[in-house]
Short mmCIF file of C-alpha atoms and ligand atoms in Angstrom, two decimals:
data_model
loop_
_atom_site.label_atom_id
_atom_site.label_comp_id
_atom_site.label_asym_id
_atom_site.label_seq_id
_atom_site.Cartn_x
_atom_site.Cartn_y
_atom_site.Cartn_z
CA MET A 1 33.03 28.66 -2.01
CA ALA A 2 30.61 25.97 -3.07
CA GLU A 3 31.98 22.47 -2.91
CA VAL A 4 32.36 20.65 -6.14
CA SER A 5 30.84 17.19 -6.15
CA ARG A 6 31.71 14.65 -8.80
CA LEU A 7 29.37 12.37 -10.54
CA TRP A 8 30.25 8.58 -9.79
CA ARG A 9 30.75 7.17 -13.26
CA GLY A 10 30.09 3.51 -12.76
CA VAL A 11 32.46 0.73 -12.01
CA ILE A 12 34.18 0.52 -15.42
CA GLU A 13 35.35 4.02 -15.29
CA GLU A 14 35.96 4.17 -11.58
CA TYR A 15 38.14 0.94 -11.61
CA ARG A 16 39.20 0.78 -15.24
CA ALA A 17 42.83 -0.06 -14.39
CA TRP A 18 41.77 -3.05 -12.48
CA LEU A 19 39.46 -4.47 -15.21
CA PRO A 20 40.01 -6.36 -18.53
CA VAL A 21 38.74 -3.60 -20.67
CA SER A 22 40.12 -2.11 -23.89
CA PRO A 23 40.33 1.59 -24.24
CA THR A 24 37.94 1.50 -27.27
CA MET A 25 35.14 -0.67 -25.69
CA PRO A 26 31.79 1.10 -25.54
CA VAL A 27 30.79 1.53 -21.85
CA VAL A 28 27.24 0.59 -21.03
CA THR A 29 26.53 1.88 -17.63
CA LEU A 30 23.66 3.03 -15.32
CA GLY A 31 26.11 4.41 -12.75
CA GLU A 32 26.26 1.15 -10.82
CA GLY A 33 28.58 0.72 -7.74
CA GLY A 34 29.53 3.24 -5.17
CA THR A 35 27.10 1.72 -2.87
CA PRO A 36 26.85 2.71 0.86
CA LEU A 37 28.79 0.86 3.57
CA VAL A 38 26.54 1.35 6.44
CA ALA A 39 27.46 0.66 10.19
CA SER A 40 25.13 -1.68 11.85
CA ALA A 41 24.58 -0.65 15.39
CA TRP A 42 22.28 -3.69 15.86
CA LEU A 43 24.74 -6.36 14.68
CA SER A 44 27.79 -4.73 16.29
CA GLU A 45 26.07 -4.80 19.68
CA ALA A 46 24.89 -8.31 19.20
CA THR A 47 28.33 -9.58 18.23
CA GLY A 48 30.80 -7.40 19.98
CA CYS A 49 32.31 -6.82 16.52
CA GLU A 50 32.46 -3.76 14.25
CA VAL A 51 29.83 -4.78 11.78
CA TRP A 52 29.27 -2.98 8.37
CA VAL A 53 26.67 -3.85 5.75
CA LYS A 54 27.43 -3.18 2.06
CA VAL A 55 24.03 -2.06 0.71
CA GLU A 56 24.02 -3.61 -2.92
CA GLY A 57 20.28 -3.04 -3.24
CA ASP A 58 21.20 0.59 -3.95
CA ASN A 59 22.45 -0.36 -7.41
CA PRO A 60 20.56 0.85 -10.39
CA THR A 61 18.28 -2.33 -10.88
CA GLY A 62 18.43 -3.12 -7.11
CA SER A 63 20.96 -5.81 -6.77
CA PHE A 64 24.78 -6.35 -7.00
CA LYS A 65 24.31 -7.97 -10.45
CA ASP A 66 24.55 -4.51 -12.05
CA ARG A 67 28.45 -4.56 -11.22
CA GLY A 68 28.89 -7.55 -13.59
CA MET A 69 26.30 -6.67 -16.12
CA THR A 70 27.93 -3.36 -17.07
CA MET A 71 31.04 -5.46 -17.96
CA ALA A 72 29.18 -8.26 -19.71
CA VAL A 73 26.92 -6.08 -21.75
CA SER A 74 29.63 -3.58 -22.72
CA ARG A 75 31.61 -6.53 -23.92
CA ALA A 76 28.81 -7.89 -25.83
CA ALA A 77 28.12 -4.62 -27.60
CA ASP A 78 31.85 -4.30 -28.39
CA ALA A 79 31.85 -7.72 -29.99
CA GLY A 80 28.78 -6.92 -32.23
CA VAL A 81 26.51 -9.32 -30.54
CA LYS A 82 22.74 -8.78 -31.04
CA VAL A 83 21.13 -11.09 -28.46
CA VAL A 84 22.15 -11.71 -24.80
CA ILE A 85 20.73 -14.61 -22.85
CA CYS A 86 20.75 -15.27 -19.02
CA ALA A 87 19.13 -17.89 -16.78
CA SER A 88 18.04 -16.26 -13.51
CA THR A 89 16.35 -16.37 -10.18
CA GLY A 90 15.30 -12.83 -10.97
CA ASN A 91 18.05 -10.33 -10.29
CA THR A 92 20.33 -11.25 -13.12
CA SER A 93 17.46 -11.09 -15.52
CA ALA A 94 16.28 -7.65 -14.22
CA SER A 95 19.98 -6.32 -14.66
CA ALA A 96 20.48 -7.94 -18.04
CA ALA A 97 17.21 -6.49 -19.27
CA ALA A 98 18.04 -2.96 -18.32
CA TYR A 99 21.55 -2.89 -19.53
CA ALA A 100 20.88 -4.83 -22.71
CA VAL A 101 18.07 -2.46 -23.90
CA ARG A 102 20.38 0.48 -22.99
CA ALA A 103 22.85 -0.97 -25.48
CA GLY A 104 20.24 -1.67 -28.13
CA LEU A 105 20.62 -5.35 -27.66
CA VAL A 106 17.84 -7.94 -27.26
CA PRO A 107 17.71 -9.56 -23.72
CA VAL A 108 16.34 -13.10 -23.46
CA VAL A 109 15.78 -14.09 -19.90
CA LEU A 110 15.03 -17.62 -18.63
CA VAL A 111 13.48 -17.91 -15.25
CA PRO A 112 11.97 -20.80 -13.33
CA GLU A 113 8.25 -20.64 -13.91
CA GLY A 114 6.29 -19.15 -11.02
CA ARG A 115 9.33 -18.87 -8.74
CA ILE A 116 10.73 -15.43 -8.99
CA ALA A 117 9.71 -12.47 -6.97
CA GLN A 118 7.10 -10.15 -8.42
CA GLY A 119 9.26 -7.00 -8.45
CA LYS A 120 11.91 -8.95 -10.49
CA LEU A 121 9.28 -10.22 -12.93
CA ALA A 122 8.03 -6.73 -13.33
CA GLN A 123 11.68 -5.54 -14.15
CA ALA A 124 11.90 -7.99 -17.01
CA ILE A 125 8.55 -7.00 -18.37
CA VAL A 126 9.01 -3.14 -18.23
CA HIS A 127 12.54 -3.45 -19.85
CA ARG A 128 10.87 -5.53 -22.54
CA ALA A 129 13.09 -8.52 -22.15
CA ARG A 130 12.04 -11.58 -24.11
CA LEU A 131 10.80 -13.38 -20.90
CA VAL A 132 10.78 -17.17 -20.85
CA GLN A 133 9.32 -19.15 -18.04
CA VAL A 134 10.83 -22.52 -17.76
CA LYS A 135 9.16 -25.55 -16.42
CA GLY A 136 11.94 -26.34 -14.01
CA ASN A 137 14.35 -24.80 -11.46
CA PHE A 138 17.28 -22.40 -12.01
CA ASP A 139 19.65 -25.22 -12.72
CA ASP A 140 17.36 -26.28 -15.69
CA CYS A 141 17.34 -22.64 -16.89
CA LEU A 142 21.08 -22.37 -16.85
CA LYS A 143 21.46 -25.63 -18.79
CA LEU A 144 18.97 -24.41 -21.33
CA ALA A 145 20.71 -20.99 -21.60
CA ARG A 146 24.10 -22.61 -22.17
CA GLY A 147 22.68 -24.88 -24.87
CA LEU A 148 21.12 -21.92 -26.72
CA CYS A 149 24.40 -19.97 -26.65
CA GLU A 150 26.32 -22.96 -28.02
CA GLN A 151 23.98 -23.52 -30.95
CA TYR A 152 22.62 -20.04 -31.80
CA SER A 153 24.02 -16.70 -32.13
CA ALA A 154 23.57 -15.26 -28.63
CA VAL A 155 25.91 -14.68 -25.73
CA LEU A 156 25.49 -15.87 -22.22
CA VAL A 157 25.66 -13.06 -19.61
CA ASN A 158 25.56 -15.38 -16.45
CA SER A 159 28.50 -15.26 -14.21
CA ALA A 160 29.07 -18.89 -15.29
CA ASN A 161 30.32 -17.30 -18.54
CA PRO A 162 33.82 -18.62 -18.86
CA ASP A 163 35.22 -15.23 -20.03
CA GLY A 164 34.97 -13.95 -16.50
CA TYR A 165 33.78 -10.55 -17.30
CA ARG A 166 30.85 -10.57 -14.97
CA LEU A 167 32.94 -11.47 -12.06
CA ALA A 168 35.59 -8.98 -12.91
CA GLY A 169 32.86 -6.31 -12.51
CA GLN A 170 31.57 -7.81 -9.32
CA LYS A 171 34.91 -7.82 -7.61
CA THR A 172 34.87 -4.06 -7.63
CA ALA A 173 32.62 -4.19 -4.48
CA ALA A 174 35.71 -5.58 -2.51
CA PHE A 175 37.84 -2.63 -3.89
CA GLU A 176 35.09 -0.13 -2.72
CA ILE A 177 35.13 -1.60 0.91
CA VAL A 178 38.97 -1.43 1.25
CA ASP A 179 38.89 2.04 -0.25
CA VAL A 180 36.38 3.03 2.49
CA LEU A 181 37.74 1.23 5.45
CA GLY A 182 41.38 1.64 4.53
CA ASP A 183 41.99 -2.07 4.71
CA ALA A 184 40.11 -5.36 4.20
CA PRO A 185 37.89 -6.47 7.06
CA ASP A 186 38.83 -9.53 9.20
CA ILE A 187 35.71 -11.40 7.92
CA HIS A 188 33.64 -10.86 4.87
CA VAL A 189 30.15 -12.52 5.04
CA LEU A 190 27.77 -13.00 2.15
CA PRO A 191 25.00 -15.31 0.73
CA VAL A 192 25.93 -17.98 -1.68
CA GLY A 193 23.62 -19.13 -4.42
CA ASN A 194 25.32 -19.91 -7.79
CA ALA A 195 28.65 -18.80 -6.02
CA GLY A 196 29.78 -16.20 -8.41
CA ASN A 197 29.76 -13.50 -5.85
CA ILE A 198 31.96 -15.15 -3.28
CA THR A 199 34.38 -16.07 -6.02
CA ALA A 200 34.50 -12.39 -7.26
CA TYR A 201 34.96 -10.82 -3.75
CA TRP A 202 37.86 -13.18 -2.98
CA ALA A 203 39.40 -12.31 -6.32
CA GLY A 204 39.08 -8.57 -5.57
CA TYR A 205 40.55 -8.81 -2.06
CA GLN A 206 43.45 -10.90 -3.28
CA GLU A 207 44.20 -8.43 -5.95
CA TYR A 208 44.19 -5.51 -3.76
CA ALA A 209 46.38 -7.17 -1.19
CA LYS A 210 48.92 -8.09 -3.84
CA ALA A 211 49.07 -4.62 -5.18
CA GLY A 212 49.57 -3.25 -1.62
CA ARG A 213 46.13 -1.51 -1.33
CA ALA A 214 45.25 -3.77 1.41
CA GLN A 215 47.40 -5.15 4.24
CA ARG A 216 45.24 -8.25 4.81
CA ARG A 217 42.84 -10.59 3.37
CA PRO A 218 39.57 -11.37 5.06
CA ARG A 219 38.31 -14.82 5.96
CA MET A 220 35.42 -15.41 3.48
CA TRP A 221 32.19 -16.70 5.29
CA GLY A 222 29.42 -17.87 2.87
CA PHE A 223 26.06 -18.89 3.94
CA GLN A 224 23.39 -20.91 1.92
CA ALA A 225 19.75 -21.48 2.75
CA ALA A 226 19.29 -24.84 4.52
CA GLY A 227 16.97 -26.18 1.77
CA ALA A 228 19.32 -25.31 -1.00
CA ALA A 229 22.92 -25.96 0.50
CA PRO A 230 24.77 -28.28 -1.86
CA ILE A 231 28.11 -26.86 -0.89
CA VAL A 232 27.43 -27.56 2.76
CA SER A 233 26.24 -31.02 2.19
CA GLY A 234 28.83 -31.75 -0.48
CA ALA A 235 26.25 -32.99 -3.11
CA PRO A 236 23.87 -31.34 -5.62
CA VAL A 237 20.37 -30.76 -4.36
CA GLU A 238 17.79 -32.02 -6.93
CA HIS A 239 14.86 -30.07 -5.57
CA PRO A 240 16.23 -26.96 -3.74
CA GLU A 241 13.55 -25.17 -1.76
CA THR A 242 13.78 -21.98 0.29
CA VAL A 243 11.87 -18.78 0.86
CA ALA A 244 15.04 -17.05 -0.42
CA THR A 245 14.16 -17.63 -4.17
CA ALA A 246 17.23 -15.71 -5.30
CA ILE A 247 19.46 -18.49 -3.97
CA ARG A 248 17.28 -21.48 -4.82
CA VAL A 249 20.09 -23.21 -6.62
CA GLY A 250 20.92 -26.87 -6.33
CA ASN A 251 24.07 -27.12 -8.31
CA PRO A 252 26.10 -23.93 -8.23
CA ALA A 253 28.12 -23.06 -11.39
CA ARG A 254 31.07 -21.67 -9.33
CA TRP A 255 30.97 -24.52 -6.70
CA GLY A 256 34.78 -25.26 -6.93
CA ASP A 257 35.75 -21.51 -6.82
CA ALA A 258 33.58 -20.97 -3.76
CA VAL A 259 35.33 -23.97 -1.98
CA ALA A 260 38.56 -22.55 -2.95
CA ALA A 261 37.76 -18.96 -1.62
CA ARG A 262 36.51 -20.70 1.67
CA ASP A 263 39.79 -22.71 2.10
CA GLU A 264 42.25 -20.32 0.84
CA SER A 265 40.95 -17.57 3.20
CA GLY A 266 40.45 -19.99 6.10
CA GLY A 267 36.68 -19.30 6.02
CA ARG A 268 33.48 -21.27 6.24
CA ILE A 269 30.37 -22.09 4.26
CA ASP A 270 27.37 -22.99 6.32
CA ALA A 271 23.53 -23.27 6.01
CA VAL A 272 20.84 -21.34 7.63
CA PRO A 273 17.03 -22.21 7.97
CA ASP A 274 14.43 -20.07 6.42
CA GLU A 275 13.14 -18.85 9.87
CA ALA A 276 16.51 -17.45 10.73
CA ILE A 277 16.71 -15.83 7.21
CA LEU A 278 13.26 -14.12 7.82
CA ALA A 279 14.15 -13.03 11.31
CA ALA A 280 17.34 -11.44 10.07
CA GLN A 281 15.51 -9.66 7.27
CA ALA A 282 13.02 -8.20 9.69
CA GLY A 283 15.76 -7.27 12.25
CA LEU A 284 17.90 -5.38 9.72
CA ALA A 285 14.83 -3.44 8.51
CA ALA A 286 13.50 -2.73 11.96
CA ARG A 287 16.81 -2.05 13.76
CA ASP A 288 19.09 -0.50 11.08
CA GLY A 289 16.61 0.78 8.54
CA VAL A 290 17.99 -1.33 5.81
CA PHE A 291 15.32 -3.23 3.76
CA VAL A 292 16.69 -6.28 1.91
CA GLU A 293 15.20 -9.22 0.10
CA PRO A 294 15.23 -12.50 1.96
CA ALA A 295 18.27 -13.96 0.08
CA SER A 296 20.22 -10.89 1.04
CA ALA A 297 19.59 -11.39 4.76
CA VAL A 298 21.29 -14.88 4.72
CA GLY A 299 24.68 -13.44 5.70
CA VAL A 300 23.20 -11.47 8.53
CA ALA A 301 21.50 -14.63 9.91
CA GLY A 302 24.58 -16.76 9.42
CA LEU A 303 26.79 -14.24 11.36
CA LEU A 304 24.30 -14.15 14.30
CA ARG A 305 24.28 -17.99 14.47
CA VAL A 306 27.86 -18.28 14.50
CA ALA A 307 28.01 -15.53 17.12
CA GLU A 308 25.37 -17.35 19.31
CA ALA A 309 27.38 -20.54 18.94
CA GLY A 310 30.34 -18.66 20.49
CA GLU A 311 32.45 -19.08 17.42
CA LEU A 312 32.99 -15.42 16.75
CA ASP A 313 35.81 -13.61 18.59
CA ARG A 314 34.95 -10.09 19.64
CA GLY A 315 36.51 -6.97 18.36
CA GLN A 316 36.91 -8.04 14.69
CA THR A 317 35.87 -5.91 11.69
CA VAL A 318 32.96 -7.61 9.80
CA VAL A 319 31.51 -6.70 6.47
CA ILE A 320 28.25 -8.39 5.27
CA THR A 321 27.20 -7.87 1.74
CA VAL A 322 23.34 -7.47 1.51
CA THR A 323 22.82 -8.19 -2.09
CA GLY A 324 19.40 -7.02 -3.16
CA HIS A 325 16.69 -4.50 -2.36
CA GLY A 326 13.65 -5.42 -0.05
CA LEU A 327 11.23 -3.85 -2.60
CA LYS A 328 12.03 -6.69 -5.08
CA ASP A 329 9.87 -9.00 -3.02
CA VAL A 330 7.28 -7.32 -0.76
CA ALA A 331 4.87 -10.43 -0.52
CA THR A 332 7.26 -12.34 1.65
CA PRO A 333 7.85 -9.83 4.52
CA LEU A 334 4.21 -8.76 4.46
CA GLU A 335 3.14 -12.24 4.95
CA VAL A 336 5.65 -12.75 7.86
CA ALA A 337 4.44 -9.48 9.39
CA GLY A 338 0.82 -10.66 9.11
CA ASP A 339 -1.94 -8.31 10.30
CA VAL A 340 0.04 -5.43 11.82
CA GLY A 341 -3.25 -3.86 13.03
CA ALA A 342 -2.79 -0.49 11.16
CA ILE A 343 -4.36 2.40 12.92
CA VAL A 344 -7.45 3.81 11.14
CA VAL A 345 -8.51 7.33 12.30
CA PRO A 346 -10.68 10.22 10.86
CA PRO A 347 -8.64 13.09 9.57
CA GLU A 348 -8.83 14.94 12.97
CA PRO A 349 -5.77 15.61 15.20
CA ASP A 350 -7.37 14.83 18.49
CA ALA A 351 -8.62 11.50 17.45
CA ALA A 352 -5.34 10.64 15.71
CA ALA A 353 -3.37 11.67 18.79
CA ARG A 354 -5.59 9.55 21.18
CA ALA A 355 -5.26 6.55 18.76
CA LEU A 356 -1.42 7.04 18.78
CA ASP A 357 -1.22 7.61 22.53
CA LEU A 358 0.72 10.88 21.95
CA ASP A 359 1.18 12.97 25.13
C1 AN7 B 401 19.72 -11.17 -3.86
O1 AN7 B 401 19.66 -13.53 -10.26
O2 AN7 B 401 21.68 -16.14 -9.30
O3 AN7 B 401 26.20 -16.83 -5.20
O4 AN7 B 401 20.00 -15.42 -11.31
O5 AN7 B 401 19.88 -12.42 -6.38
O6 AN7 B 401 26.70 -15.09 -6.85
O7 AN7 B 401 24.87 -16.52 -7.26
C2 AN7 B 401 20.95 -14.35 -8.05
C3 AN7 B 401 21.89 -14.49 -6.98
C4 AN7 B 401 22.41 -13.57 -3.51
C5 AN7 B 401 23.62 -15.20 -4.89
N1 AN7 B 401 21.69 -12.58 -3.31
O8 AN7 B 401 24.73 -14.80 -5.61
C6 AN7 B 401 20.20 -14.60 -10.41
C7 AN7 B 401 21.06 -15.07 -9.19
C8 AN7 B 401 20.71 -12.25 -4.24
C9 AN7 B 401 20.83 -12.78 -5.51
C10 AN7 B 401 22.64 -14.19 -4.78
C11 AN7 B 401 21.75 -13.90 -5.64
P1 AN7 B 401 25.62 -15.85 -6.33
#
């Protein structure tokens, strides 16, 4: 008998009981969530732990933002809103654009001029968002977006939005991890930019533990890029700078919540330099076959550094969220790789085999 497979219905339908949604709310979905949890042989060997990567680049628009955006845009559609606005380092804008047009809403996206990856820019353009390049950084964009939403009829779909809808959607990633592993990991590692995601995961793990779905709560380990590490230094960074443009944030909206997640879980938030981020990105692609964007490799870089410092006990279960797809930004890894000396051959088997050293 043929096996019957079931279509994954997106995070709202899959986790409806755990989300603040009304039965009548229209569901705007692209089938987000249900992303792979992939065992990392490379990182497990390097750390002596059981390391998994949660591959969020496999979401419909290529990042974890889709989990929150299905909630925010469904809610906006339900409320009869016409225009949604977000500030973004690129992934939120890509996601907002796709979900908004699907719901017949107008997406307005504010991005720092010249500072978002090409793939993300392309997404805003093809989904026909009203794309606004702001002369400033992400923090300036967010301030502008908030101001527009206060004074004009438009709704903010950033995770800074006080209604918490975005983060409620994002916490479903923690549910999926527990549902697959049977319990929470000992340690959950992820990159920190505006600090929405670490806040959402911690909420998700706590909720599942309280409901008896998980026996334990993980320690939350967040990592920032060294040039944009306000939570680590304890003060806003006026001119944040990092190759990981997605997390080039100097004054995170969820700063306090991220510190609470760290402290309540007995975790840590540390910084990693750009070279370590790029090395982690390259290693994950070359060793595990997982291609992520630079910001998404920050957790991998962080875990390796902690392990090298002798501060990671062996034998633990570790999950690292890799937040966005590598194809979002191909310029950065190609520049790192430099001239790889591609083999050029005529279309003849013998010549090709010689050039490849085949036996
Ligand atoms: C790939 O798209 O803030 O700490 O405007 O795109 O929840 O902000 C993106 C953030 C990590 C950081 N990895 O998450 C935006 C935006 C990737 C990201 C983060 C982002 P938060």
